[in-house]
PDB file of N, CA and C in Angstrom:
ATOM      1  N   SER A   6     136.371 179.312 137.606  1.00  0.00           N
ATOM      2  CA  SER A   6     136.410 177.938 138.033  1.00  0.00           C
ATOM      3  C   SER A   6     135.813 177.033 136.880  1.00  0.00           C
ATOM      4  N   SER A   7     135.971 175.731 136.986  1.00  0.00           N
ATOM      5  CA  SER A   7     135.486 174.958 135.974  1.00  0.00           C
ATOM      6  C   SER A   7     134.114 174.924 136.069  1.00  0.00           C
ATOM      7  N   LYS A   8     133.319 174.924 137.177  1.00  0.00           N
ATOM      8  CA  LYS A   8     131.887 175.030 137.104  1.00  0.00           C
ATOM      9  C   LYS A   8     131.287 176.152 136.460  1.00  0.00           C
ATOM     10  N   ASP A   9     131.878 177.332 136.289  1.00  0.00           N
ATOM     11  CA  ASP A   9     131.596 178.698 135.766  1.00  0.00           C
ATOM     12  C   ASP A   9     131.737 178.454 134.159  1.00  0.00           C
ATOM     13  N   ILE A  10     132.768 177.741 133.841  1.00  0.00           N
ATOM     14  CA  ILE A  10     132.934 177.353 132.447  1.00  0.00           C
ATOM     15  C   ILE A  10     132.059 176.481 131.763  1.00  0.00           C
ATOM     16  N   LYS A  11     131.811 175.398 132.519  1.00  0.00           N
ATOM     17  CA  LYS A  11     130.696 174.352 132.416  1.00  0.00           C
ATOM     18  C   LYS A  11     129.308 175.091 132.111  1.00  0.00           C
ATOM     19  N   ASP A  12     129.049 175.951 133.023  1.00  0.00           N
ATOM     20  CA  ASP A  12     127.835 176.752 132.998  1.00  0.00           C
ATOM     21  C   ASP A  12     127.541 177.747 131.859  1.00  0.00           C
ATOM     22  N   LEU A  13     128.792 178.337 131.673  1.00  0.00           N
ATOM     23  CA  LEU A  13     128.827 179.099 130.310  1.00  0.00           C
ATOM     24  C   LEU A  13     128.523 178.483 128.999  1.00  0.00           C
ATOM     25  N   ILE A  14     129.396 177.188 128.992  1.00  0.00           N
ATOM     26  CA  ILE A  14     129.090 176.345 127.644  1.00  0.00           C
ATOM     27  C   ILE A  14     127.804 175.943 127.769  1.00  0.00           C
ATOM     28  N   ILE A  15     127.187 175.365 128.780  1.00  0.00           N
ATOM     29  CA  ILE A  15     125.715 174.865 128.713  1.00  0.00           C
ATOM     30  C   ILE A  15     124.666 176.072 128.358  1.00  0.00           C
ATOM     31  N   ASN A  16     124.911 177.141 128.868  1.00  0.00           N
ATOM     32  CA  ASN A  16     124.031 178.103 128.676  1.00  0.00           C
ATOM     33  C   ASN A  16     124.161 179.166 127.437  1.00  0.00           C
ATOM     34  N   LYS A  17     125.468 179.097 126.786  1.00  0.00           N
ATOM     35  CA  LYS A  17     125.687 179.954 125.783  1.00  0.00           C
ATOM     36  C   LYS A  17     125.955 179.100 124.307  1.00  0.00           C
ATOM     37  N   GLY A  18     126.344 177.810 124.822  1.00  0.00           N
ATOM     38  CA  GLY A  18     126.742 176.879 123.662  1.00  0.00           C
ATOM     39  C   GLY A  18     125.439 176.006 123.128  1.00  0.00           C
ATOM     40  N   ARG A  19     124.334 176.217 123.478  1.00  0.00           N
ATOM     41  CA  ARG A  19     123.243 175.328 123.243  1.00  0.00           C
ATOM     42  C   ARG A  19     123.009 175.460 121.631  1.00  0.00           C
ATOM     43  N   SER A  20     123.069 176.757 121.156  1.00  0.00           N
ATOM     44  CA  SER A  20     122.812 176.580 119.603  1.00  0.00           C
ATOM     45  C   SER A  20     123.867 175.899 118.899  1.00  0.00           C
ATOM     46  N   LEU A  21     125.229 175.942 119.293  1.00  0.00           N
ATOM     47  CA  LEU A  21     126.134 175.277 118.618  1.00  0.00           C
ATOM     48  C   LEU A  21     126.012 173.697 118.756  1.00  0.00           C
ATOM     49  N   ILE A  22     125.733 173.378 120.034  1.00  0.00           N
ATOM     50  CA  ILE A  22     125.639 172.102 120.417  1.00  0.00           C
ATOM     51  C   ILE A  22     124.384 171.208 119.722  1.00  0.00           C
ATOM     52  N   TYR A  23     123.228 171.985 119.761  1.00  0.00           N
ATOM     53  CA  TYR A  23     122.005 171.278 119.006  1.00  0.00           C
ATOM     54  C   TYR A  23     122.094 171.503 117.593  1.00  0.00           C
ATOM     55  N   SER A  24     122.655 172.551 117.062  1.00  0.00           N
ATOM     56  CA  SER A  24     122.587 172.711 115.557  1.00  0.00           C
ATOM     57  C   SER A  24     123.656 171.926 114.741  1.00  0.00           C
ATOM     58  N   SER A  25     124.544 171.234 115.525  1.00  0.00           N
ATOM     59  CA  SER A  25     125.584 170.524 114.642  1.00  0.00           C
ATOM     60  C   SER A  25     125.260 168.986 114.769  1.00  0.00           C
ATOM     61  N   SER A  26     124.005 168.539 115.110  1.00  0.00           N
ATOM     62  CA  SER A  26     123.745 167.168 115.178  1.00  0.00           C
ATOM     63  C   SER A  26     122.472 167.002 114.141  1.00  0.00           C
ATOM     64  N   LEU A  27     122.398 165.935 113.513  1.00  0.00           N
ATOM     65  CA  LEU A  27     121.224 165.677 112.708  1.00  0.00           C
ATOM     66  C   LEU A  27     120.176 165.172 113.468  1.00  0.00           C
ATOM     67  N   PRO A  28     118.842 165.736 113.066  1.00  0.00           N
ATOM     68  CA  PRO A  28     117.633 165.094 113.798  1.00  0.00           C
ATOM     69  C   PRO A  28     117.627 163.806 113.855  1.00  0.00           C
ATOM     70  N   SER A  29     116.937 163.254 114.819  1.00  0.00           N
ATOM     71  CA  SER A  29     116.724 161.872 115.064  1.00  0.00           C
ATOM     72  C   SER A  29     116.163 161.060 113.779  1.00  0.00           C
ATOM     73  N   TYR A  30     115.117 161.774 113.152  1.00  0.00           N
ATOM     74  CA  TYR A  30     114.371 161.122 112.171  1.00  0.00           C
ATOM     75  C   TYR A  30     115.287 160.865 110.908  1.00  0.00           C
ATOM     76  N   HIS A  31     116.192 161.946 110.835  1.00  0.00           N
ATOM     77  CA  HIS A  31     117.098 161.816 109.739  1.00  0.00           C
ATOM     78  C   HIS A  31     118.025 160.497 109.984  1.00  0.00           C
ATOM     79  N   LEU A  32     118.493 160.336 111.029  1.00  0.00           N
ATOM     80  CA  LEU A  32     119.309 159.213 111.462  1.00  0.00           C
ATOM     81  C   LEU A  32     118.546 157.939 111.013  1.00  0.00           C
ATOM     82  N   TYR A  33     117.378 157.755 111.636  1.00  0.00           N
ATOM     83  CA  TYR A  33     116.462 156.668 111.404  1.00  0.00           C
ATOM     84  C   TYR A  33     116.439 156.366 109.899  1.00  0.00           C
ATOM     85  N   PHE A  34     116.085 157.426 109.065  1.00  0.00           N
ATOM     86  CA  PHE A  34     115.901 157.131 107.701  1.00  0.00           C
ATOM     87  C   PHE A  34     117.274 156.722 106.945  1.00  0.00           C
ATOM     88  N   ILE A  35     118.409 157.135 107.507  1.00  0.00           N
ATOM     89  CA  ILE A  35     119.786 156.588 107.206  1.00  0.00           C
ATOM     90  C   ILE A  35     119.755 155.426 107.324  1.00  0.00           C
ATOM     91  N   GLN A  36     119.486 154.774 108.613  1.00  0.00           N
ATOM     92  CA  GLN A  36     119.689 153.562 108.895  1.00  0.00           C
ATOM     93  C   GLN A  36     118.784 152.550 107.962  1.00  0.00           C
ATOM     94  N   VAL A  37     117.554 153.114 108.031  1.00  0.00           N
ATOM     95  CA  VAL A  37     116.646 152.338 107.224  1.00  0.00           C
ATOM     96  C   VAL A  37     117.118 152.190 105.937  1.00  0.00           C
ATOM     97  N   SER A  38     117.724 153.055 105.270  1.00  0.00           N
ATOM     98  CA  SER A  38     118.161 153.099 103.718  1.00  0.00           C
ATOM     99  C   SER A  38     119.239 152.269 103.595  1.00  0.00           C
ATOM    100  N   LEU A  39     120.300 152.409 104.484  1.00  0.00           N
ATOM    101  CA  LEU A  39     121.318 151.466 104.639  1.00  0.00           C
ATOM    102  C   LEU A  39     121.057 149.893 104.561  1.00  0.00           C
ATOM    103  N   GLN A  40     120.194 149.655 105.519  1.00  0.00           N
ATOM    104  CA  GLN A  40     119.531 148.252 105.483  1.00  0.00           C
ATOM    105  C   GLN A  40     118.910 147.757 104.391  1.00  0.00           C
ATOM    106  N   HIS A  41     118.248 148.736 103.608  1.00  0.00           N
ATOM    107  CA  HIS A  41     117.819 148.268 102.474  1.00  0.00           C
ATOM    108  C   HIS A  41     118.932 148.184 101.238  1.00  0.00           C
ATOM    109  N   VAL A  42     119.962 148.971 101.259  1.00  0.00           N
ATOM    110  CA  VAL A  42     121.069 148.643 100.461  1.00  0.00           C
ATOM    111  C   VAL A  42     121.772 147.463 100.721  1.00  0.00           C
ATOM    112  N   ILE A  43     121.822 146.971 101.953  1.00  0.00           N
ATOM    113  CA  ILE A  43     122.459 145.712 102.346  1.00  0.00           C
ATOM    114  C   ILE A  43     121.588 144.618 101.945  1.00  0.00           C
ATOM    115  N   GLU A  44     120.501 144.698 102.166  1.00  0.00           N
ATOM    116  CA  GLU A  44     119.319 143.530 102.088  1.00  0.00           C
ATOM    117  C   GLU A  44     118.887 143.317 100.722  1.00  0.00           C
ATOM    118  N   ASP A  45     118.941 144.269  99.839  1.00  0.00           N
ATOM    119  CA  ASP A  45     117.916 144.214  98.563  1.00  0.00           C
ATOM    120  C   ASP A  45     119.012 143.807  97.366  1.00  0.00           C
ATOM    121  N   THR A  46     119.245 142.390  97.266  1.00  0.00           N
ATOM    122  CA  THR A  46     120.116 141.954  96.264  1.00  0.00           C
ATOM    123  C   THR A  46     119.469 141.776  95.020  1.00  0.00           C
ATOM    124  N   TYR A  47     118.116 141.899  94.971  1.00  0.00           N
ATOM    125  CA  TYR A  47     117.427 141.924  93.499  1.00  0.00           C
ATOM    126  C   TYR A  47     117.711 143.116  92.688  1.00  0.00           C
ATOM    127  N   ARG A  48     117.959 144.411  93.404  1.00  0.00           N
ATOM    128  CA  ARG A  48     118.178 145.694  92.595  1.00  0.00           C
ATOM    129  C   ARG A  48     119.585 145.742  92.245  1.00  0.00           C
ATOM    130  N   ARG A  49     120.384 145.111  93.101  1.00  0.00           N
ATOM    131  CA  ARG A  49     121.849 145.021  92.673  1.00  0.00           C
ATOM    132  C   ARG A  49     121.994 144.115  91.519  1.00  0.00           C
ATOM    133  N   GLU A  50     121.445 142.856  91.587  1.00  0.00           N
ATOM    134  CA  GLU A  50     121.427 142.179  90.531  1.00  0.00           C
ATOM    135  C   GLU A  50     121.146 142.785  89.226  1.00  0.00           C
ATOM    136  N   LYS A  51     119.845 143.372  89.303  1.00  0.00           N
ATOM    137  CA  LYS A  51     119.099 144.015  88.087  1.00  0.00           C
ATOM    138  C   LYS A  51     120.147 145.023  87.541  1.00  0.00           C
ATOM    139  N   LEU A  52     120.882 145.773  88.496  1.00  0.00           N
ATOM    140  CA  LEU A  52     121.917 146.917  87.950  1.00  0.00           C
ATOM    141  C   LEU A  52     122.960 146.234  87.309  1.00  0.00           C
ATOM    142  N   ASN A  53     123.334 145.361  87.973  1.00  0.00           N
ATOM    143  CA  ASN A  53     124.469 144.333  87.021  1.00  0.00           C
ATOM    144  C   ASN A  53     123.962 143.926  85.727  1.00  0.00           C
ATOM    145  N   ALA A  54     122.912 143.456  85.833  1.00  0.00           N
ATOM    146  CA  ALA A  54     122.515 142.902  84.423  1.00  0.00           C
ATOM    147  C   ALA A  54     122.380 143.859  83.383  1.00  0.00           C
ATOM    148  N   LEU A  55     121.722 145.051  83.828  1.00  0.00           N
ATOM    149  CA  LEU A  55     121.518 146.364  82.887  1.00  0.00           C
ATOM    150  C   LEU A  55     122.871 146.695  82.593  1.00  0.00           C
ATOM    151  N   SER A  56     123.813 146.646  83.398  1.00  0.00           N
ATOM    152  CA  SER A  56     125.240 147.179  83.121  1.00  0.00           C
ATOM    153  C   SER A  56     125.914 146.422  82.122  1.00  0.00           C
ATOM    154  N   GLU A  57     125.724 144.969  82.241  1.00  0.00           N
ATOM    155  CA  GLU A  57     126.351 144.074  81.293  1.00  0.00           C
ATOM    156  C   GLU A  57     125.594 144.162  79.939  1.00  0.00           C
ATOM    157  N   TYR A  58     124.282 144.480  79.842  1.00  0.00           N
ATOM    158  CA  TYR A  58     123.656 144.585  78.746  1.00  0.00           C
ATOM    159  C   TYR A  58     123.944 145.713  78.095  1.00  0.00           C
ATOM    160  N   PHE A  59     124.057 147.025  78.648  1.00  0.00           N
ATOM    161  CA  PHE A  59     124.555 148.291  78.059  1.00  0.00           C
ATOM    162  C   PHE A  59     126.105 148.036  77.362  1.00  0.00           C
ATOM    163  N   ASN A  60     126.908 147.417  78.418  1.00  0.00           N
ATOM    164  CA  ASN A  60     128.363 147.242  77.686  1.00  0.00           C
ATOM    165  C   ASN A  60     128.464 146.390  76.609  1.00  0.00           C
ATOM    166  N   HIS A  61     127.557 145.313  76.523  1.00  0.00           N
ATOM    167  CA  HIS A  61     127.671 144.538  75.253  1.00  0.00           C
ATOM    168  C   HIS A  61     127.109 145.383  74.203  1.00  0.00           C
ATOM    169  N   GLN A  62     126.027 146.109  74.445  1.00  0.00           N
ATOM    170  CA  GLN A  62     125.372 146.921  73.156  1.00  0.00           C
ATOM    171  C   GLN A  62     126.382 148.066  72.923  1.00  0.00           C
ATOM    172  N   PHE A  63     127.218 148.570  73.769  1.00  0.00           N
ATOM    173  CA  PHE A  63     128.224 149.587  73.434  1.00  0.00           C
ATOM    174  C   PHE A  63     129.375 149.152  72.676  1.00  0.00           C
ATOM    175  N   MET A  64     129.789 147.762  72.824  1.00  0.00           N
ATOM    176  CA  MET A  64     130.832 147.213  72.292  1.00  0.00           C
ATOM    177  C   MET A  64     130.394 146.769  70.832  1.00  0.00           C
ATOM    178  N   GLU A  65     129.072 146.486  70.641  1.00  0.00           N
ATOM    179  CA  GLU A  65     128.624 146.165  69.407  1.00  0.00           C
ATOM    180  C   GLU A  65     128.726 147.398  68.556  1.00  0.00           C
ATOM    181  N   LEU A  66     128.083 148.604  68.964  1.00  0.00           N
ATOM    182  CA  LEU A  66     128.083 149.749  68.345  1.00  0.00           C
ATOM    183  C   LEU A  66     129.272 150.384  68.236  1.00  0.00           C
ATOM    184  N   PHE A  67     130.272 150.263  69.079  1.00  0.00           N
ATOM    185  CA  PHE A  67     131.631 151.002  69.140  1.00  0.00           C
ATOM    186  C   PHE A  67     132.689 150.090  69.245  1.00  0.00           C
ATOM    187  N   PRO A  68     132.974 149.168  68.393  1.00  0.00           N
ATOM    188  CA  PRO A  68     134.045 147.984  68.877  1.00  0.00           C
ATOM    189  C   PRO A  68     135.341 148.343  69.062  1.00  0.00           C
ATOM    190  N   ASN A  69     135.850 149.622  68.486  1.00  0.00           N
ATOM    191  CA  ASN A  69     137.252 150.351  68.691  1.00  0.00           C
ATOM    192  C   ASN A  69     137.239 150.996  69.989  1.00  0.00           C
ATOM    193  N   GLN A  70     136.194 151.414  70.642  1.00  0.00           N
ATOM    194  CA  GLN A  70     136.457 152.127  71.927  1.00  0.00           C
ATOM    195  C   GLN A  70     136.554 151.222  73.202  1.00  0.00           C
ATOM    196  N   PRO A  71     137.608 151.431  73.945  1.00  0.00           N
ATOM    197  CA  PRO A  71     137.908 150.931  75.204  1.00  0.00           C
ATOM    198  C   PRO A  71     136.597 150.938  76.122  1.00  0.00           C
ATOM    199  N   LEU A  72     136.449 149.738  76.694  1.00  0.00           N
ATOM    200  CA  LEU A  72     135.165 149.644  77.886  1.00  0.00           C
ATOM    201  C   LEU A  72     136.008 149.919  79.330  1.00  0.00           C
ATOM    202  N   SER A  73     135.202 151.018  79.840  1.00  0.00           N
ATOM    203  CA  SER A  73     135.685 151.103  81.132  1.00  0.00           C
ATOM    204  C   SER A  73     134.888 150.666  82.259  1.00  0.00           C
ATOM    205  N   ASN A  74     135.429 150.087  83.294  1.00  0.00           N
ATOM    206  CA  ASN A  74     134.749 149.532  84.313  1.00  0.00           C
ATOM    207  C   ASN A  74     134.655 150.367  85.593  1.00  0.00           C
ATOM    208  N   THR A  75     134.824 151.708  85.521  1.00  0.00           N
ATOM    209  CA  THR A  75     134.825 152.749  86.629  1.00  0.00           C
ATOM    210  C   THR A  75     133.302 152.745  87.165  1.00  0.00           C
ATOM    211  N   PRO A  76     133.136 152.964  88.452  1.00  0.00           N
ATOM    212  CA  PRO A  76     131.697 152.897  89.048  1.00  0.00           C
ATOM    213  C   PRO A  76     131.110 154.163  88.518  1.00  0.00           C
TER     214      PRO A  76
END
């Protein structure tokens, strides 16, 4: 019966059910990290400035090399 199947899954499938999810503290830190990425414009602007500086210096040293804009 379906109750027997349900009981079997509940009793024998616990290791699969509970091992396939992330611990709640991991989810919390992922959420906090994403919030920092979204809100922290200073670091993004600093990275862009460093990237522009690097590209400028690269073009000064190697003017015949094509500049790549890949991430």
